[in-house]
Amino acid sequence: MKNKINDAIILAAGRGIRMRPLTNKIPKAMAPYNGSTLIYQGIKEIRKEIKNVYITVGHKKSILASHVIEKNVSAIINTNNKGNAWWIYNSLLKYFDKPIFVLTCDNLIKLDFNLLIKEYIEMGSPHCMIVPTKPVKGVDGDYIFKSDKNLITNISRKHKSNLYCSGIQILNIKSIVKDTKKCSDFKILWSQLIKKKLLYCSETLPFSWYSIDSIKQLETIKKKKIK
């Protein structure tokens, strides 16, 4: 496999309940930021290195679909009222026998895509490699526990470690579909992969990372002018 990934997907189907009343009118992915929207920040970051960008839509899907079509995304996948991993087993992407970056619309990130791809390949192109981040004050997250060989042994919200799940992963979808039972939630999928020793953690962290799950967090990041 060449040292390149040409595909990425941004998960943007969530209802954004904690961002009401804003999300009563628009999808969470379209929350205003830096003169545009949260999801456009993600698309711009990805497009620096990756050609094909796919978007999952759900809550207020027609509004979001119109917005991202203007950004020339490669495809839109309707996952309305489905779990965050439903698309893996039920969209045409299930036939992808190649790696794909997975990101979420509510993260503002700066990544070294090439270094992450290199690390993924050196790990043997596993079914899934989660990109971690350091815990951030005021931002909830799932803590990662791993072995000295970067195999993830547990992901927990109760027990703390020095690493969070960042919402960034590299997946080989065809391998996952082949070796796991069909599910609709990433936590269930990760649990299956942990049991099979197929879930890895990268050593490369984002240059910067912030997750927005509330109006307060959105206002905080605007004031700090985090890029």
mmCIF file of C-alpha atoms in Angstrom:
data_model
loop_
_atom_site.group_PDB
_atom_site.id
_atom_site.type_symbol
_atom_site.label_atom_id
_atom_site.label_comp_id
_atom_site.label_asym_id
_atom_site.label_seq_id
_atom_site.Cartn_x
_atom_site.Cartn_y
_atom_site.Cartn_z
ATOM 1 C CA MET A 1 0.000 0.000 0.000
ATOM 2 C CA LYS A 2 1.296 3.441 -0.887
ATOM 3 C CA ASN A 3 2.060 5.833 1.936
ATOM 4 C CA LYS A 4 -1.129 7.776 1.280
ATOM 5 C CA ILE A 5 -4.792 7.800 2.338
ATOM 6 C CA ASN A 6 -7.207 9.325 -0.139
ATOM 7 C CA ASP A 7 -10.453 9.093 1.829
ATOM 8 C CA ALA A 8 -11.891 10.630 4.990
ATOM 9 C CA ILE A 9 -15.339 10.761 6.555
ATOM 10 C CA ILE A 10 -16.704 13.371 8.936
ATOM 11 C CA LEU A 11 -19.449 12.157 11.273
ATOM 12 C CA ALA A 12 -22.048 14.924 11.482
ATOM 13 C CA ALA A 13 -25.394 13.252 12.147
ATOM 14 C CA GLY A 14 -25.742 14.009 15.866
ATOM 15 C CA ARG A 15 -28.630 15.990 17.318
ATOM 16 C CA GLY A 16 -26.464 18.319 19.400
ATOM 17 C CA ILE A 17 -28.902 18.301 22.318
ATOM 18 C CA ARG A 18 -26.508 20.149 24.630
ATOM 19 C CA MET A 19 -26.198 22.952 22.079
ATOM 20 C CA ARG A 20 -29.862 23.908 22.137
ATOM 21 C CA PRO A 21 -31.462 26.323 21.327
ATOM 22 C CA LEU A 22 -28.922 26.780 18.501
ATOM 23 C CA THR A 23 -29.482 23.240 17.225
ATOM 24 C CA ASN A 24 -33.249 23.727 17.152
ATOM 25 C CA LYS A 25 -32.595 25.722 13.981
ATOM 26 C CA ILE A 26 -29.408 24.286 12.484
ATOM 27 C CA PRO A 27 -27.404 21.063 12.800
ATOM 28 C CA LYS A 28 -24.546 21.058 15.300
ATOM 29 C CA ALA A 29 -22.035 20.757 12.463
ATOM 30 C CA MET A 30 -23.099 24.184 11.205
ATOM 31 C CA ALA A 31 -22.466 26.033 14.455
ATOM 32 C CA PRO A 32 -20.743 29.306 13.491
ATOM 33 C CA TYR A 33 -16.980 29.466 13.877
ATOM 34 C CA ASN A 34 -14.220 31.614 12.400
ATOM 35 C CA GLY A 35 -16.464 33.164 9.745
ATOM 36 C CA SER A 36 -17.892 29.830 8.620
ATOM 37 C CA THR A 37 -18.961 26.605 10.373
ATOM 38 C CA LEU A 38 -17.441 23.872 12.514
ATOM 39 C CA ILE A 39 -17.705 21.291 9.754
ATOM 40 C CA TYR A 40 -16.092 23.558 7.198
ATOM 41 C CA GLN A 41 -13.075 23.887 9.493
ATOM 42 C CA GLY A 42 -12.784 20.089 9.404
ATOM 43 C CA ILE A 43 -13.204 19.899 5.654
ATOM 44 C CA LYS A 44 -10.486 22.517 5.123
ATOM 45 C CA GLU A 45 -8.062 20.670 7.412
ATOM 46 C CA ILE A 46 -8.679 17.336 5.683
ATOM 47 C CA ARG A 47 -8.451 18.734 2.181
ATOM 48 C CA LYS A 48 -4.847 19.777 2.786
ATOM 49 C CA GLU A 49 -3.858 16.127 2.392
ATOM 50 C CA ILE A 50 -6.910 14.033 1.443
ATOM 51 C CA LYS A 51 -8.872 14.124 -1.791
ATOM 52 C CA ASN A 52 -12.193 12.453 -0.984
ATOM 53 C CA VAL A 53 -14.321 13.689 1.928
ATOM 54 C CA TYR A 54 -17.600 11.967 2.875
ATOM 55 C CA ILE A 55 -20.151 13.329 5.339
ATOM 56 C CA THR A 56 -22.768 11.537 7.438
ATOM 57 C CA VAL A 57 -25.946 13.554 7.998
ATOM 58 C CA GLY A 58 -28.937 13.044 10.272
ATOM 59 C CA HIS A 59 -30.460 15.849 12.340
ATOM 60 C CA LYS A 60 -31.694 18.570 9.952
ATOM 61 C CA LYS A 61 -30.023 16.615 7.208
ATOM 62 C CA SER A 62 -31.308 18.667 4.266
ATOM 63 C CA ILE A 63 -29.794 21.872 5.678
ATOM 64 C CA LEU A 64 -26.440 20.219 6.333
ATOM 65 C CA ALA A 65 -26.413 18.395 2.984
ATOM 66 C CA SER A 66 -26.955 21.681 1.135
ATOM 67 C CA HIS A 67 -24.141 23.294 3.118
ATOM 68 C CA VAL A 68 -21.523 20.597 2.488
ATOM 69 C CA ILE A 69 -22.477 20.120 -1.173
ATOM 70 C CA GLU A 70 -21.353 23.721 -1.631
ATOM 71 C CA LYS A 71 -17.970 22.596 -0.272
ATOM 72 C CA ASN A 72 -17.694 19.929 -3.007
ATOM 73 C CA VAL A 73 -17.650 16.891 -0.735
ATOM 74 C CA SER A 74 -17.464 13.502 -2.420
ATOM 75 C CA ALA A 75 -20.629 11.923 -0.974
ATOM 76 C CA ILE A 76 -23.294 12.351 1.693
ATOM 77 C CA ILE A 77 -24.511 9.371 3.730
ATOM 78 C CA ASN A 78 -27.923 9.579 5.430
ATOM 79 C CA THR A 79 -27.630 8.048 8.904
ATOM 80 C CA ASN A 80 -30.678 9.730 10.437
ATOM 81 C CA ASN A 81 -31.772 7.986 13.667
ATOM 82 C CA LYS A 82 -28.898 5.513 13.352
ATOM 83 C CA GLY A 83 -25.891 4.925 15.591
ATOM 84 C CA ASN A 84 -22.531 6.556 14.916
ATOM 85 C CA ALA A 85 -21.038 3.333 13.484
ATOM 86 C CA TRP A 86 -24.087 2.269 11.429
ATOM 87 C CA TRP A 87 -22.555 3.494 8.163
ATOM 88 C CA ILE A 88 -19.660 1.016 8.458
ATOM 89 C CA TYR A 89 -21.935 -1.977 7.874
ATOM 90 C CA ASN A 90 -24.741 -0.391 5.855
ATOM 91 C CA SER A 91 -23.288 2.083 3.356
ATOM 92 C CA LEU A 92 -21.322 1.464 0.177
ATOM 93 C CA LEU A 93 -18.176 2.244 2.162
ATOM 94 C CA LYS A 94 -18.396 -1.266 3.651
ATOM 95 C CA TYR A 95 -16.630 -2.468 0.493
ATOM 96 C CA PHE A 96 -13.631 -0.190 1.094
ATOM 97 C CA ASP A 97 -10.577 -2.448 1.333
ATOM 98 C CA LYS A 98 -8.323 0.485 2.121
ATOM 99 C CA PRO A 99 -7.792 2.828 5.045
ATOM 100 C CA ILE A 100 -10.048 5.797 5.695
ATOM 101 C CA PHE A 101 -9.697 8.641 8.185
ATOM 102 C CA VAL A 102 -12.697 9.071 10.493
ATOM 103 C CA LEU A 103 -13.279 12.405 12.234
ATOM 104 C CA THR A 104 -16.171 14.104 13.994
ATOM 105 C CA CYS A 105 -17.722 17.419 13.057
ATOM 106 C CA ASP A 106 -17.467 18.908 16.546
ATOM 107 C CA ASN A 107 -13.673 18.723 16.824
ATOM 108 C CA LEU A 108 -11.325 21.529 15.885
ATOM 109 C CA ILE A 109 -8.009 19.915 15.032
ATOM 110 C CA LYS A 110 -4.608 20.266 13.472
ATOM 111 C CA LEU A 111 -3.074 16.961 12.395
ATOM 112 C CA ASP A 112 0.067 15.620 10.805
ATOM 113 C CA PHE A 113 -1.802 13.322 8.407
ATOM 114 C CA ASN A 114 1.364 11.966 6.800
ATOM 115 C CA LEU A 115 2.900 10.968 10.128
ATOM 116 C CA LEU A 116 -0.328 9.249 11.197
ATOM 117 C CA ILE A 117 -0.511 7.340 7.924
ATOM 118 C CA LYS A 118 3.122 6.268 8.295
ATOM 119 C CA GLU A 119 2.453 5.048 11.829
ATOM 120 C CA TYR A 120 -0.688 3.194 10.731
ATOM 121 C CA ILE A 121 1.229 1.354 8.025
ATOM 122 C CA GLU A 122 4.115 0.531 10.373
ATOM 123 C CA MET A 123 1.565 -1.028 12.769
ATOM 124 C CA GLY A 124 0.588 -3.400 9.965
ATOM 125 C CA SER A 125 -2.501 -1.487 8.791
ATOM 126 C CA PRO A 126 -4.762 -2.679 11.631
ATOM 127 C CA HIS A 127 -8.537 -2.823 11.571
ATOM 128 C CA CYS A 128 -8.618 0.381 13.623
ATOM 129 C CA MET A 129 -6.060 2.836 14.979
ATOM 130 C CA ILE A 130 -7.442 5.462 17.346
ATOM 131 C CA VAL A 131 -5.656 8.800 17.489
ATOM 132 C CA PRO A 132 -5.569 9.949 21.133
ATOM 133 C CA THR A 133 -5.247 13.370 22.690
ATOM 134 C CA LYS A 134 -4.387 14.695 26.107
ATOM 135 C CA PRO A 135 -7.361 15.378 28.407
ATOM 136 C CA VAL A 136 -8.627 18.943 28.205
ATOM 137 C CA LYS A 137 -10.150 20.700 31.213
ATOM 138 C CA GLY A 138 -13.873 21.179 30.784
ATOM 139 C CA VAL A 139 -14.170 18.654 27.925
ATOM 140 C CA ASP A 140 -15.594 15.208 28.704
ATOM 141 C CA GLY A 141 -13.984 12.208 27.078
ATOM 142 C CA ASP A 142 -13.375 8.474 27.041
ATOM 143 C CA TYR A 143 -10.047 7.494 28.579
ATOM 144 C CA ILE A 144 -7.715 5.088 26.769
ATOM 145 C CA PHE A 145 -5.666 2.345 28.392
ATOM 146 C CA LYS A 146 -3.063 0.575 26.270
ATOM 147 C CA SER A 147 -0.241 -1.945 26.407
ATOM 148 C CA ASP A 148 3.400 -1.162 25.663
ATOM 149 C CA LYS A 149 2.738 -2.450 22.132
ATOM 150 C CA ASN A 150 0.023 0.200 21.602
ATOM 151 C CA LEU A 151 -2.785 -2.339 21.774
ATOM 152 C CA ILE A 152 -5.795 -0.733 23.461
ATOM 153 C CA THR A 153 -6.870 -2.820 26.456
ATOM 154 C CA ASN A 154 -9.758 -0.683 27.705
ATOM 155 C CA ILE A 155 -11.724 2.484 26.971
ATOM 156 C CA SER A 156 -13.494 3.952 29.987
ATOM 157 C CA ARG A 157 -15.334 7.089 31.003
ATOM 158 C CA LYS A 158 -15.108 6.207 34.714
ATOM 159 C CA HIS A 159 -11.428 5.349 35.111
ATOM 160 C CA LYS A 160 -8.878 8.004 34.200
ATOM 161 C CA SER A 161 -5.658 7.833 32.206
ATOM 162 C CA ASN A 162 -3.465 10.409 30.476
ATOM 163 C CA LEU A 163 -5.086 9.841 27.078
ATOM 164 C CA TYR A 164 -8.529 10.634 25.630
ATOM 165 C CA CYS A 165 -10.260 9.331 22.548
ATOM 166 C CA SER A 166 -10.091 12.331 20.220
ATOM 167 C CA GLY A 167 -12.803 11.279 17.763
ATOM 168 C CA ILE A 168 -10.105 10.610 15.144
ATOM 169 C CA GLN A 169 -9.479 7.107 13.808
ATOM 170 C CA ILE A 170 -8.070 5.287 10.819
ATOM 171 C CA LEU A 171 -10.186 2.275 9.822
ATOM 172 C CA ASN A 172 -10.064 -0.515 7.299
ATOM 173 C CA ILE A 173 -13.804 -0.932 6.879
ATOM 174 C CA LYS A 174 -13.780 -4.192 4.913
ATOM 175 C CA SER A 175 -11.640 -5.877 7.576
ATOM 176 C CA ILE A 176 -13.959 -4.622 10.327
ATOM 177 C CA VAL A 177 -17.073 -5.865 8.521
ATOM 178 C CA LYS A 178 -15.420 -9.260 8.013
ATOM 179 C CA ASP A 179 -14.177 -9.784 11.561
ATOM 180 C CA THR A 180 -16.850 -8.184 13.775
ATOM 181 C CA LYS A 181 -20.546 -8.606 14.434
ATOM 182 C CA LYS A 182 -22.765 -5.929 12.946
ATOM 183 C CA CYS A 183 -23.406 -3.055 15.355
ATOM 184 C CA SER A 184 -24.354 0.613 15.260
ATOM 185 C CA ASP A 185 -22.236 2.119 18.026
ATOM 186 C CA PHE A 186 -18.492 2.717 18.114
ATOM 187 C CA LYS A 187 -18.213 1.725 21.774
ATOM 188 C CA ILE A 188 -19.639 -1.701 20.946
ATOM 189 C CA LEU A 189 -17.361 -1.963 17.918
ATOM 190 C CA TRP A 190 -14.309 -0.981 19.963
ATOM 191 C CA SER A 191 -15.235 -3.572 22.592
ATOM 192 C CA GLN A 192 -15.280 -6.281 19.928
ATOM 193 C CA LEU A 193 -11.925 -5.157 18.541
ATOM 194 C CA ILE A 194 -10.352 -5.015 22.009
ATOM 195 C CA LYS A 195 -11.387 -8.623 22.686
ATOM 196 C CA LYS A 196 -9.830 -9.688 19.377
ATOM 197 C CA LYS A 197 -6.696 -7.568 20.000
ATOM 198 C CA LEU A 198 -7.342 -5.559 16.858
ATOM 199 C CA LEU A 199 -7.683 -2.037 18.313
ATOM 200 C CA TYR A 200 -4.536 0.096 18.361
ATOM 201 C CA CYS A 201 -3.587 3.526 19.658
ATOM 202 C CA SER A 202 -1.261 5.845 17.764
ATOM 203 C CA GLU A 203 1.666 7.524 19.476
ATOM 204 C CA THR A 204 1.112 10.617 17.344
ATOM 205 C CA LEU A 205 -1.189 13.202 18.904
ATOM 206 C CA PRO A 206 -2.901 16.137 17.189
ATOM 207 C CA PHE A 207 -0.955 19.406 17.138
ATOM 208 C CA SER A 208 -4.103 20.955 18.600
ATOM 209 C CA TRP A 209 -7.504 19.570 19.567
ATOM 210 C CA TYR A 210 -10.700 20.887 21.095
ATOM 211 C CA SER A 211 -14.133 19.275 21.247
ATOM 212 C CA ILE A 212 -17.321 21.339 21.192
ATOM 213 C CA ASP A 213 -20.378 19.805 22.788
ATOM 214 C CA SER A 214 -22.083 22.824 24.333
ATOM 215 C CA ILE A 215 -22.734 26.513 23.729
ATOM 216 C CA LYS A 216 -20.308 27.301 26.555
ATOM 217 C CA GLN A 217 -17.506 25.367 24.855
ATOM 218 C CA LEU A 218 -18.260 27.093 21.556
ATOM 219 C CA GLU A 219 -18.023 30.504 23.199
ATOM 220 C CA THR A 220 -14.852 29.490 25.046
ATOM 221 C CA ILE A 221 -13.059 28.520 21.860
ATOM 222 C CA LYS A 222 -14.171 31.691 20.104
ATOM 223 C CA LYS A 223 -12.734 33.818 22.921
ATOM 224 C CA LYS A 224 -9.453 31.907 22.915
ATOM 225 C CA LYS A 225 -9.310 32.114 19.123
ATOM 226 C CA ILE A 226 -8.065 28.558 18.905
ATOM 227 C CA LYS A 227 -7.143 27.801 15.290
#
